Short mmCIF file of C-alpha atoms in Angstrom, two decimals:
data_model
loop_
_atom_site.label_atom_id
_atom_site.label_comp_id
_atom_site.label_asym_id
_atom_site.label_seq_id
_atom_site.Cartn_x
_atom_site.Cartn_y
_atom_site.Cartn_z
CA ASP A 192 15.07 -7.24 -13.25
CA GLY A 193 12.11 -5.68 -13.50
CA GLY A 194 10.57 -2.71 -11.07
CA ILE A 195 9.70 0.17 -10.04
CA THR A 196 12.07 2.98 -9.58
CA GLN A 197 11.00 6.54 -7.42
CA SER A 198 13.47 9.04 -7.00
CA PRO A 199 14.82 10.86 -5.59
CA LYS A 200 14.75 9.18 -1.99
CA TYR A 201 14.90 11.87 0.36
CA LEU A 202 13.59 15.52 -0.89
CA PHE A 203 13.19 18.82 1.10
CA ARG A 204 10.87 21.38 -0.21
CA LYS A 205 10.86 24.97 0.57
CA GLU A 206 7.95 26.89 1.49
CA GLY A 207 5.63 28.06 -1.63
CA GLN A 208 7.60 25.86 -3.61
CA ASN A 209 6.85 23.29 -6.25
CA VAL A 210 8.76 19.78 -6.46
CA THR A 211 8.36 16.62 -8.75
CA LEU A 212 8.74 13.11 -7.29
CA SER A 213 9.53 10.36 -10.10
CA CYS A 214 8.13 7.02 -10.78
CA GLU A 215 9.52 4.95 -13.40
CA GLN A 216 7.96 1.20 -14.03
CA ASN A 217 9.73 -1.70 -16.70
CA LEU A 218 6.92 -4.32 -15.82
CA ASN A 219 4.74 -3.44 -18.59
CA HIS A 220 1.94 -2.80 -15.98
CA ASP A 221 -0.99 -0.84 -17.10
CA ALA A 222 -2.23 0.79 -13.75
CA MET A 223 -0.23 3.41 -11.55
CA TYR A 224 -0.77 4.92 -8.38
CA TRP A 225 0.99 7.33 -5.76
CA TYR A 226 0.15 7.01 -2.24
CA ARG A 227 0.70 8.86 0.87
CA GLN A 228 1.58 7.52 4.18
CA ASP A 229 1.43 9.23 7.59
CA PRO A 230 2.53 7.75 10.89
CA GLY A 231 -0.15 5.94 12.21
CA GLN A 232 -2.59 5.93 9.15
CA GLY A 233 -3.23 3.76 6.36
CA LEU A 234 -1.88 4.44 2.83
CA ARG A 235 -4.23 6.98 1.12
CA LEU A 236 -5.00 7.35 -2.45
CA ILE A 237 -3.03 10.85 -4.11
CA TYR A 238 -3.98 9.67 -7.53
CA TYR A 239 -4.17 6.89 -9.77
CA SER A 240 -3.76 6.28 -13.86
CA GLN A 241 -4.98 3.19 -15.91
CA ILE A 242 -3.79 4.07 -19.17
CA VAL A 243 -1.48 6.64 -20.64
CA ASN A 244 -3.34 10.29 -20.86
CA ASP A 245 -5.62 9.01 -18.45
CA PHE A 246 -5.74 9.72 -14.31
CA GLN A 247 -8.45 9.95 -12.13
CA LYS A 248 -8.34 11.80 -8.25
CA GLY A 249 -8.16 9.58 -5.52
CA ASP A 250 -9.00 10.67 -1.86
CA ILE A 251 -5.94 12.93 -1.31
CA ALA A 252 -6.04 14.81 -4.93
CA GLU A 253 -5.90 18.70 -3.57
CA GLY A 254 -2.08 20.13 -4.32
CA TYR A 255 -1.15 17.60 -5.97
CA SER A 256 -0.91 16.96 -10.22
CA VAL A 257 0.00 13.89 -12.21
CA SER A 258 0.87 13.53 -15.56
CA ARG A 259 1.25 9.76 -17.66
CA GLU A 260 2.75 10.93 -21.25
CA LYS A 261 4.35 7.51 -21.36
CA LYS A 262 3.51 4.19 -19.97
CA GLU A 263 6.27 3.48 -17.84
CA SER A 264 6.18 7.37 -16.22
CA PHE A 265 3.61 8.71 -13.50
CA PRO A 266 5.48 11.55 -11.87
CA LEU A 267 4.07 13.76 -9.05
CA THR A 268 4.07 17.33 -8.23
CA VAL A 269 3.58 18.76 -4.82
CA THR A 270 2.56 21.94 -5.70
CA SER A 271 2.74 25.01 -2.56
CA ALA A 272 -1.06 24.43 -2.27
CA GLN A 273 -0.44 21.49 -0.25
CA LYS A 274 -0.30 22.54 2.93
CA ASN A 275 0.97 19.89 4.86
CA PRO A 276 3.04 17.75 2.40
CA THR A 277 5.73 16.27 4.58
CA ALA A 278 5.31 12.43 4.48
CA PHE A 279 6.48 9.05 2.75
CA TYR A 280 5.32 9.37 -0.93
CA LEU A 281 5.13 5.59 -2.46
CA CYS A 282 3.93 4.68 -6.03
CA ALA A 283 2.67 1.46 -7.27
CA SER A 284 1.64 -0.45 -10.01
CA SER A 285 -0.33 -3.38 -11.37
CA ILE A 286 -1.58 -4.99 -14.05
CA LEU A 287 -5.13 -4.87 -15.80
CA GLY A 288 -6.89 -7.01 -18.09
CA GLN A 289 -9.60 -9.55 -17.96
CA GLY A 290 -10.88 -11.58 -15.08
CA PRO A 291 -9.37 -10.62 -11.17
CA PRO A 292 -6.52 -8.18 -11.99
CA TRP A 293 -6.94 -6.89 -7.99
CA ARG A 294 -5.31 -10.48 -7.10
CA TYR A 295 -1.90 -9.71 -7.74
CA GLY A 296 -2.10 -6.62 -5.82
CA TYR A 297 0.37 -3.84 -6.05
CA THR A 298 4.50 -3.82 -6.30
CA PHE A 299 5.51 -0.44 -4.88
CA GLY A 300 8.27 1.71 -5.38
CA SER A 301 10.99 2.42 -2.79
CA GLY A 302 9.17 5.63 -1.54
CA THR A 303 10.33 8.88 -1.30
CA ARG A 304 10.51 10.65 1.94
CA LEU A 305 9.37 14.85 1.59
CA THR A 306 10.14 17.05 4.13
CA VAL A 307 9.37 20.78 3.97
CA VAL A 308 12.10 22.97 5.62
CA ARG B 163 -15.65 3.91 10.79
CA LYS B 164 -12.75 3.42 9.14
CA GLU B 165 -13.06 1.30 5.68
CA VAL B 166 -10.07 -0.87 6.91
CA GLU B 167 -9.32 -1.28 10.75
CA GLN B 168 -6.17 -3.31 12.62
CA ASP B 169 -5.22 -3.43 15.94
CA PRO B 170 -1.96 -1.26 15.93
CA GLY B 171 -0.10 -3.24 18.50
CA PRO B 172 2.77 -3.67 18.86
CA PHE B 173 2.85 -7.39 19.34
CA ASN B 174 5.67 -8.82 21.13
CA VAL B 175 6.40 -12.35 21.31
CA PRO B 176 9.33 -14.82 21.81
CA GLU B 177 10.77 -16.07 18.62
CA GLY B 178 8.74 -19.86 18.13
CA ALA B 179 5.69 -18.37 19.08
CA THR B 180 2.68 -18.48 17.36
CA VAL B 181 0.82 -15.05 16.84
CA ALA B 182 -2.48 -13.75 14.47
CA PHE B 183 -3.77 -10.33 14.09
CA ASN B 184 -7.12 -9.66 12.94
CA CYS B 185 -8.66 -7.15 10.42
CA THR B 186 -12.14 -5.79 9.87
CA TYR B 187 -13.72 -4.08 6.97
CA SER B 188 -16.48 -2.02 6.51
CA ASN B 189 -17.69 -2.54 3.24
CA SER B 190 -19.49 -5.51 2.73
CA ALA B 191 -19.16 -5.78 -1.31
CA SER B 192 -15.12 -5.95 -1.13
CA GLN B 193 -14.17 -8.17 -3.85
CA SER B 194 -10.08 -8.89 -2.66
CA PHE B 195 -8.04 -9.25 0.28
CA PHE B 196 -4.34 -9.01 0.67
CA TRP B 197 -1.70 -9.02 3.51
CA TYR B 198 1.47 -6.79 2.99
CA ARG B 199 4.64 -6.95 5.40
CA GLN B 200 6.71 -3.16 5.76
CA ASP B 201 9.88 -2.73 7.17
CA CYS B 202 10.58 0.10 8.73
CA ARG B 203 10.67 2.60 6.23
CA LYS B 204 10.95 0.64 3.45
CA GLU B 205 7.79 0.17 1.06
CA PRO B 206 5.26 -2.83 1.67
CA LYS B 207 5.82 -5.78 -0.06
CA LEU B 208 2.87 -8.44 -0.80
CA LEU B 209 2.71 -10.93 1.72
CA MET B 210 -0.03 -13.07 0.25
CA SER B 211 -3.48 -12.96 -1.22
CA VAL B 212 -6.26 -13.72 1.06
CA TYR B 213 -8.65 -16.54 -0.81
CA SER B 214 -12.46 -17.20 0.21
CA SER B 215 -11.45 -20.75 1.70
CA GLY B 216 -8.63 -19.88 3.34
CA ASN B 217 -5.07 -20.17 2.31
CA GLU B 218 -1.39 -21.51 3.55
CA ASP B 219 1.97 -20.01 2.21
CA GLY B 220 4.62 -21.98 4.80
CA ARG B 221 4.44 -20.53 8.19
CA PHE B 222 1.80 -18.23 7.54
CA THR B 223 -1.81 -18.69 7.34
CA ALA B 224 -4.57 -16.03 5.81
CA GLN B 225 -8.34 -16.46 6.53
CA LEU B 226 -11.09 -14.57 5.42
CA ASN B 227 -14.87 -14.45 7.39
CA ARG B 228 -16.92 -12.61 4.64
CA ALA B 229 -19.98 -12.96 7.41
CA SER B 230 -18.37 -10.84 10.24
CA GLN B 231 -16.05 -9.16 7.59
CA TYR B 232 -12.52 -9.66 8.78
CA ILE B 233 -9.15 -10.97 7.82
CA SER B 234 -6.94 -12.72 10.08
CA LEU B 235 -3.20 -13.77 9.63
CA LEU B 236 -1.67 -16.19 11.93
CA ILE B 237 2.35 -16.52 12.16
CA ARG B 238 3.65 -20.00 13.21
CA ASP B 239 6.77 -20.67 14.92
CA SER B 240 7.74 -16.67 14.76
CA LYS B 241 10.87 -15.68 13.53
CA LEU B 242 13.10 -12.44 14.59
CA SER B 243 12.80 -11.72 11.04
CA ASP B 244 9.47 -11.65 10.77
CA SER B 245 9.42 -8.53 13.08
CA ALA B 246 7.75 -5.85 10.61
CA THR B 247 4.30 -4.30 10.24
CA TYR B 248 1.76 -6.29 8.64
CA LEU B 249 -0.70 -4.17 6.26
CA CYS B 250 -4.16 -5.29 5.62
CA VAL B 251 -5.35 -4.59 2.40
CA VAL B 252 -8.81 -4.46 0.90
CA ASN B 253 -10.10 -3.85 -2.57
CA ILE B 254 -13.41 -1.93 -1.85
CA HIS B 255 -14.85 -1.30 -5.55
CA ASN B 256 -13.87 -4.03 -7.80
CA ASN B 257 -11.26 -1.73 -9.66
CA ASN B 258 -7.87 -1.48 -8.65
CA ASP B 259 -8.65 1.02 -5.83
CA MET B 260 -7.23 -0.62 -2.50
CA ARG B 261 -7.57 0.72 0.69
CA PHE B 262 -5.18 -0.23 3.24
CA GLY B 263 -5.28 -0.74 7.19
CA ALA B 264 -2.78 1.73 9.40
CA GLY B 265 -0.85 -1.74 10.02
CA THR B 266 0.13 -4.09 13.46
CA ARG B 267 3.52 -3.92 14.41
CA LEU B 268 5.13 -6.98 14.94
CA THR B 269 8.26 -7.29 17.25
CA VAL B 270 9.97 -10.61 17.75
CA LYS B 271 12.67 -11.24 20.68
CA PRO B 272 15.11 -13.60 20.79
#
């Protein structure tokens, strides 16, 4: 079955350490996104990518980096510059194309819970 | 003002009740609207898109009021399995850039 796979499910980061969250999709979607969810807040966009080798900053990109070397993969690195990284990280994908592709919404992965120890 | 605002709840209702949630958005140029369902510690899942004329999917009815800039979700004959957080999602810039409300928590009790 097609879907989005995020790994790991739980991740613990030490102070000053960079960690990378994996996101892979086999839906043949063009666009991929990373969101962060904190308790009591809506999802906030970190980065998004609409084509391979191109990506755009979202609202809270500071302290994060991404790459999009393949259509299927959009890994997120949480760097030591991110001062408060403890959160639930969600990767999503969507189709792009002519007409209103946004009507189809996003498909989300099952998320990664990152905790600083 | 937040771009998308929802009453956080919680809404506690008995089985079989009808419950409605509202969501307001600030950008009058918003193009498309969705309701997502999120279970505890899980990812959001698309419940339904919201069309200009309103739309229904079984026990769920979504409405859009562009003049007042709000969308609503009505759940009839609530089931225990409807217990979840319901996220209002608005596409602001017509480019796959979605804005999420913080969610409304619903608990349906026996």
